[in-house]
Short mmCIF file of C-alpha atoms in Angstrom, two decimals:
data_model
loop_
_atom_site.label_atom_id
_atom_site.label_comp_id
_atom_site.label_asym_id
_atom_site.label_seq_id
_atom_site.Cartn_x
_atom_site.Cartn_y
_atom_site.Cartn_z
CA GLN A 10 7.64 -14.48 -25.00
CA VAL A 11 6.95 -10.96 -26.13
CA GLN A 12 9.15 -8.21 -24.72
CA LEU A 13 8.83 -4.49 -25.26
CA GLN A 14 11.85 -2.20 -25.17
CA GLN A 15 11.35 1.53 -25.28
CA TRP A 16 13.58 4.57 -25.56
CA GLY A 17 13.54 8.30 -26.17
CA ALA A 18 14.59 11.68 -24.85
CA GLY A 19 14.01 12.11 -21.14
CA LEU A 20 14.36 15.87 -20.70
CA LEU A 21 12.43 18.43 -22.71
CA LYS A 22 11.76 22.14 -22.54
CA PRO A 23 8.23 23.54 -22.69
CA SER A 24 6.84 23.70 -26.25
CA GLU A 25 9.19 20.98 -27.50
CA THR A 26 8.10 17.65 -28.97
CA LEU A 27 8.20 14.39 -27.07
CA SER A 28 9.33 11.41 -29.12
CA LEU A 29 9.46 7.83 -27.88
CA THR A 30 9.85 4.51 -29.68
CA CYS A 31 8.96 0.99 -28.58
CA ALA A 32 10.42 -2.15 -30.15
CA VAL A 33 8.53 -5.43 -30.03
CA HIS A 34 10.66 -8.55 -29.62
CA GLY A 35 9.10 -11.96 -30.18
CA GLY A 36 5.53 -12.92 -30.91
CA SER A 37 3.21 -11.60 -33.59
CA PHE A 38 3.30 -7.91 -34.41
CA SER A 39 0.28 -7.87 -36.68
CA ASP A 40 -2.39 -9.33 -34.43
CA TYR A 41 -2.59 -6.60 -31.80
CA TYR A 42 -3.04 -2.95 -31.03
CA TRP A 43 0.09 -1.28 -29.65
CA SER A 44 -0.44 1.37 -27.01
CA TRP A 45 1.09 4.23 -25.06
CA ILE A 46 0.15 4.90 -21.44
CA ARG A 47 1.57 7.46 -19.06
CA GLN A 48 1.75 7.94 -15.31
CA SER A 49 2.37 11.26 -13.62
CA ALA A 50 4.25 11.31 -10.32
CA GLY A 51 2.10 9.91 -7.56
CA LYS A 52 -0.85 9.62 -9.87
CA GLY A 53 -2.67 6.97 -11.80
CA LEU A 54 -2.40 5.62 -15.30
CA GLU A 55 -3.62 7.52 -18.35
CA TRP A 56 -4.18 5.88 -21.71
CA ILE A 57 -2.72 7.97 -24.52
CA GLY A 58 -3.64 5.99 -27.59
CA GLU A 59 -2.94 2.99 -29.79
CA ILE A 60 -2.19 1.77 -33.29
CA ASN A 61 -2.43 -1.51 -35.16
CA HIS A 62 -0.26 -2.91 -37.94
CA SER A 63 -2.53 -1.36 -40.56
CA GLY A 64 -2.00 2.08 -39.06
CA ASP A 65 -5.47 2.39 -37.56
CA THR A 66 -5.30 4.62 -34.50
CA ASN A 67 -7.39 5.51 -31.45
CA TYR A 68 -6.48 8.44 -29.21
CA ASN A 69 -7.49 9.72 -25.81
CA PRO A 70 -9.77 12.69 -26.60
CA SER A 71 -7.96 14.84 -24.04
CA LEU A 72 -4.66 14.46 -25.92
CA LYS A 73 -5.82 13.87 -29.47
CA SER A 74 -4.95 17.33 -30.76
CA ARG A 75 -1.28 16.91 -29.77
CA VAL A 76 -0.60 13.18 -30.24
CA THR A 77 0.53 11.10 -33.17
CA ILE A 78 1.23 7.38 -32.90
CA SER A 79 2.96 5.77 -35.85
CA ILE A 80 4.18 2.30 -36.73
CA ASP A 81 7.08 0.76 -38.64
CA THR A 82 6.14 -2.81 -39.41
CA SER A 83 9.49 -3.51 -41.07
CA LYS A 84 11.21 -2.97 -37.72
CA ASN A 85 8.40 -4.16 -35.41
CA GLN A 86 8.41 -0.74 -33.78
CA PHE A 87 5.85 1.90 -32.95
CA SER A 88 6.36 5.48 -31.83
CA LEU A 89 4.74 8.28 -29.87
CA ARG A 90 4.94 11.93 -30.74
CA LEU A 91 3.46 14.57 -28.45
CA ILE A 92 3.81 18.18 -29.51
CA SER A 93 3.87 21.39 -27.50
CA VAL A 94 4.69 19.73 -24.20
CA THR A 95 4.24 21.49 -20.86
CA ALA A 96 5.13 20.59 -17.29
CA ALA A 97 1.81 18.75 -17.12
CA ASP A 98 3.22 16.20 -19.57
CA THR A 99 5.97 15.21 -17.14
CA ALA A 100 5.39 11.52 -16.51
CA ILE A 101 6.64 8.00 -16.94
CA TYR A 102 5.58 6.84 -20.37
CA TYR A 103 4.94 3.15 -21.00
CA CYS A 104 4.37 1.24 -24.18
CA GLY A 105 2.19 -1.83 -24.04
CA ARG A 106 0.51 -4.50 -26.09
CA ARG A 107 -3.25 -4.13 -25.96
CA ARG A 108 -5.15 -7.37 -26.16
CA THR A 109 -8.85 -7.93 -26.43
CA ASN A 110 -11.55 -10.57 -26.62
CA ASN A 111 -13.36 -8.28 -29.07
CA ARG A 112 -14.91 -6.44 -26.17
CA ASP A 113 -12.67 -5.89 -23.15
CA PRO A 114 -9.18 -4.39 -23.42
CA TRP A 115 -6.13 -5.33 -21.38
CA PHE A 116 -2.42 -4.57 -21.58
CA ASP A 117 0.23 -7.25 -21.43
CA PRO A 118 3.16 -6.95 -21.52
CA TRP A 119 4.37 -3.45 -20.75
CA GLY A 120 7.62 -1.76 -21.61
CA GLN A 121 10.03 -0.77 -18.88
CA GLY A 122 8.88 2.84 -18.86
CA THR A 123 10.65 6.09 -19.77
CA LEU A 124 10.68 9.08 -17.46
CA VAL A 125 10.06 12.25 -19.43
CA THR A 126 10.58 15.53 -17.60
CA VAL A 127 9.48 18.85 -19.04
CA SER A 128 11.33 21.76 -17.48
CA SER A 129 12.73 25.06 -18.57
CA SER B 12 -19.34 8.22 -17.74
CA SER B 13 -15.75 7.68 -18.88
CA TYR B 14 -14.41 7.27 -15.38
CA LEU B 15 -13.52 4.35 -13.17
CA THR B 16 -13.43 5.00 -9.42
CA GLN B 17 -11.28 3.15 -6.90
CA ASP B 18 -10.75 3.59 -3.18
CA PRO B 19 -7.35 5.29 -2.71
CA ALA B 20 -6.14 2.92 -0.01
CA VAL B 21 -7.04 -0.44 1.48
CA SER B 22 -5.30 -2.51 4.12
CA VAL B 23 -5.36 -6.21 4.95
CA THR B 24 -3.86 -8.37 7.66
CA LEU B 25 -1.35 -10.92 6.44
CA GLY B 26 -3.15 -14.10 5.40
CA GLN B 27 -6.59 -12.54 5.31
CA THR B 28 -8.81 -11.80 2.33
CA VAL B 29 -9.14 -8.37 0.76
CA ARG B 30 -11.41 -7.00 -1.96
CA ILE B 31 -10.47 -4.02 -4.10
CA THR B 32 -13.29 -2.44 -6.06
CA CYS B 33 -13.65 -0.41 -9.23
CA GLN B 34 -16.85 1.42 -10.11
CA GLY B 35 -18.02 2.99 -13.33
CA ASP B 36 -20.95 3.17 -15.68
CA SER B 37 -19.03 1.41 -18.45
CA LEU B 38 -18.70 -1.67 -16.25
CA ASN B 39 -22.36 -2.35 -16.91
CA THR B 40 -21.23 -3.18 -20.46
CA TYR B 41 -17.57 -4.17 -20.25
CA TYR B 42 -15.51 -6.26 -17.86
CA ALA B 43 -12.52 -4.84 -16.01
CA SER B 44 -8.93 -5.98 -16.04
CA TRP B 45 -6.52 -5.49 -13.15
CA TYR B 46 -2.85 -4.57 -12.78
CA GLN B 47 -0.39 -4.71 -9.92
CA GLN B 48 2.33 -2.07 -9.72
CA LYS B 49 5.17 -2.08 -7.21
CA PRO B 50 7.36 0.99 -6.61
CA GLY B 51 9.68 1.72 -9.48
CA GLN B 52 8.26 -1.02 -11.67
CA ALA B 53 5.93 -1.20 -14.65
CA PRO B 54 2.43 -2.53 -14.02
CA ILE B 55 1.80 -6.22 -14.55
CA LEU B 56 -1.49 -7.81 -15.52
CA VAL B 57 -3.03 -9.95 -12.78
CA ILE B 58 -6.62 -10.41 -14.01
CA TYR B 59 -8.11 -9.80 -17.46
CA SER B 60 -11.69 -9.62 -18.67
CA LYS B 61 -13.40 -10.09 -15.31
CA ASN B 62 -11.80 -13.28 -13.95
CA ASN B 63 -9.00 -14.64 -16.11
CA ARG B 64 -5.51 -15.05 -14.67
CA PRO B 65 -2.45 -14.83 -16.91
CA SER B 66 0.05 -17.63 -16.51
CA GLY B 67 2.30 -17.11 -13.54
CA ILE B 68 -0.21 -15.18 -11.46
CA PRO B 69 -1.03 -16.98 -8.19
CA ASP B 70 -4.54 -18.36 -7.84
CA ARG B 71 -5.11 -16.27 -4.71
CA PHE B 72 -5.94 -13.47 -7.17
CA SER B 73 -9.48 -13.55 -8.58
CA GLY B 74 -11.89 -11.14 -10.19
CA SER B 75 -15.64 -10.66 -10.26
CA SER B 76 -18.22 -8.21 -11.49
CA SER B 77 -21.72 -7.11 -10.54
CA GLY B 78 -23.55 -4.26 -12.18
CA ASN B 79 -21.29 -1.22 -12.36
CA THR B 80 -18.70 -2.62 -9.95
CA ALA B 81 -15.73 -4.87 -10.63
CA SER B 82 -13.75 -6.45 -7.81
CA LEU B 83 -10.28 -7.90 -7.39
CA THR B 84 -10.06 -10.33 -4.48
CA ILE B 85 -6.85 -11.55 -2.91
CA THR B 86 -7.52 -14.63 -0.80
CA GLY B 87 -4.80 -15.10 1.78
CA ALA B 88 -2.85 -11.89 1.14
CA GLN B 89 0.93 -12.17 1.25
CA ALA B 90 3.48 -9.53 2.09
CA GLU B 91 4.56 -9.40 -1.54
CA ASP B 92 1.04 -8.40 -2.56
CA GLU B 93 1.58 -4.93 -1.09
CA ALA B 94 1.37 -2.71 -4.16
CA ASP B 95 -0.82 -0.33 -6.11
CA TYR B 96 -3.65 -1.92 -8.03
CA TYR B 97 -5.34 -0.40 -11.07
CA CYS B 98 -8.43 -1.43 -12.99
CA ASN B 99 -9.10 -0.65 -16.62
CA SER B 100 -11.86 -1.07 -19.13
CA ARG B 101 -13.43 0.78 -22.01
CA ASP B 102 -15.23 4.08 -21.59
CA ASN B 103 -18.91 4.36 -22.33
CA SER B 104 -18.65 6.71 -25.29
CA GLY B 105 -18.90 4.04 -27.95
CA ASN B 106 -15.53 5.12 -29.37
CA LEU B 107 -13.59 2.15 -27.96
CA HIS B 108 -11.41 4.37 -25.80
CA VAL B 109 -9.63 2.90 -22.80
CA VAL B 110 -9.87 4.19 -19.25
CA PHE B 111 -8.05 3.37 -16.03
CA GLY B 112 -9.13 3.70 -12.44
CA GLY B 113 -7.22 6.00 -10.12
CA GLY B 114 -5.56 3.11 -8.32
CA THR B 115 -5.74 1.56 -4.85
CA LYS B 116 -2.73 1.32 -2.57
CA LEU B 117 -2.86 -2.01 -0.77
CA THR B 118 -1.04 -2.28 2.54
CA VAL B 119 -0.45 -5.71 4.06
CA LEU B 120 -0.24 -5.42 7.84
#
């Protein structure tokens, strides 16, 4: 059974860079897209972007200018980097495995979530 | 449109049936998937690609779709079903981006 374990800094100052990593335990690493999703307090879910084992990426257009998702296939890990953070980036960040039937996307499983707070 | 719209809150009497809906232009092309999220927990997948249940999800959860609207139905709602529910699908831009609905808070009375 696939499990995702994520970690990274939880407190940042405005203009700093958010960095999170997600490790994939069990299952195939090469057959899926690996995603980041965030959730602001009391709000809904926002897809940030995704990467596959070949390094192909897709990003949310609203974040694309600030986001980089990378992958380390030797460690079965993928990472999120978000530059120039502001208070609006304060959220719980989740990693997830994105599956598809070549049309519809769904996420299963999810990581445990990391609360990232941006405050001066 | 890139957006999926959900009712913010829905309530159901214990044991009764409830339908949670998700509307968006992209649902004319793609099927929705559904997630349950309880306070302090990560979302879990309950329905994928219209009406497929992952293993371990009770069969009281089902999905359907008609036109630009997807629905999650809970038949015989239980107290433990009280949670936030989110839909997701692709947007309609042709760029394979993913979108989520704003979520529906389900209260079981």
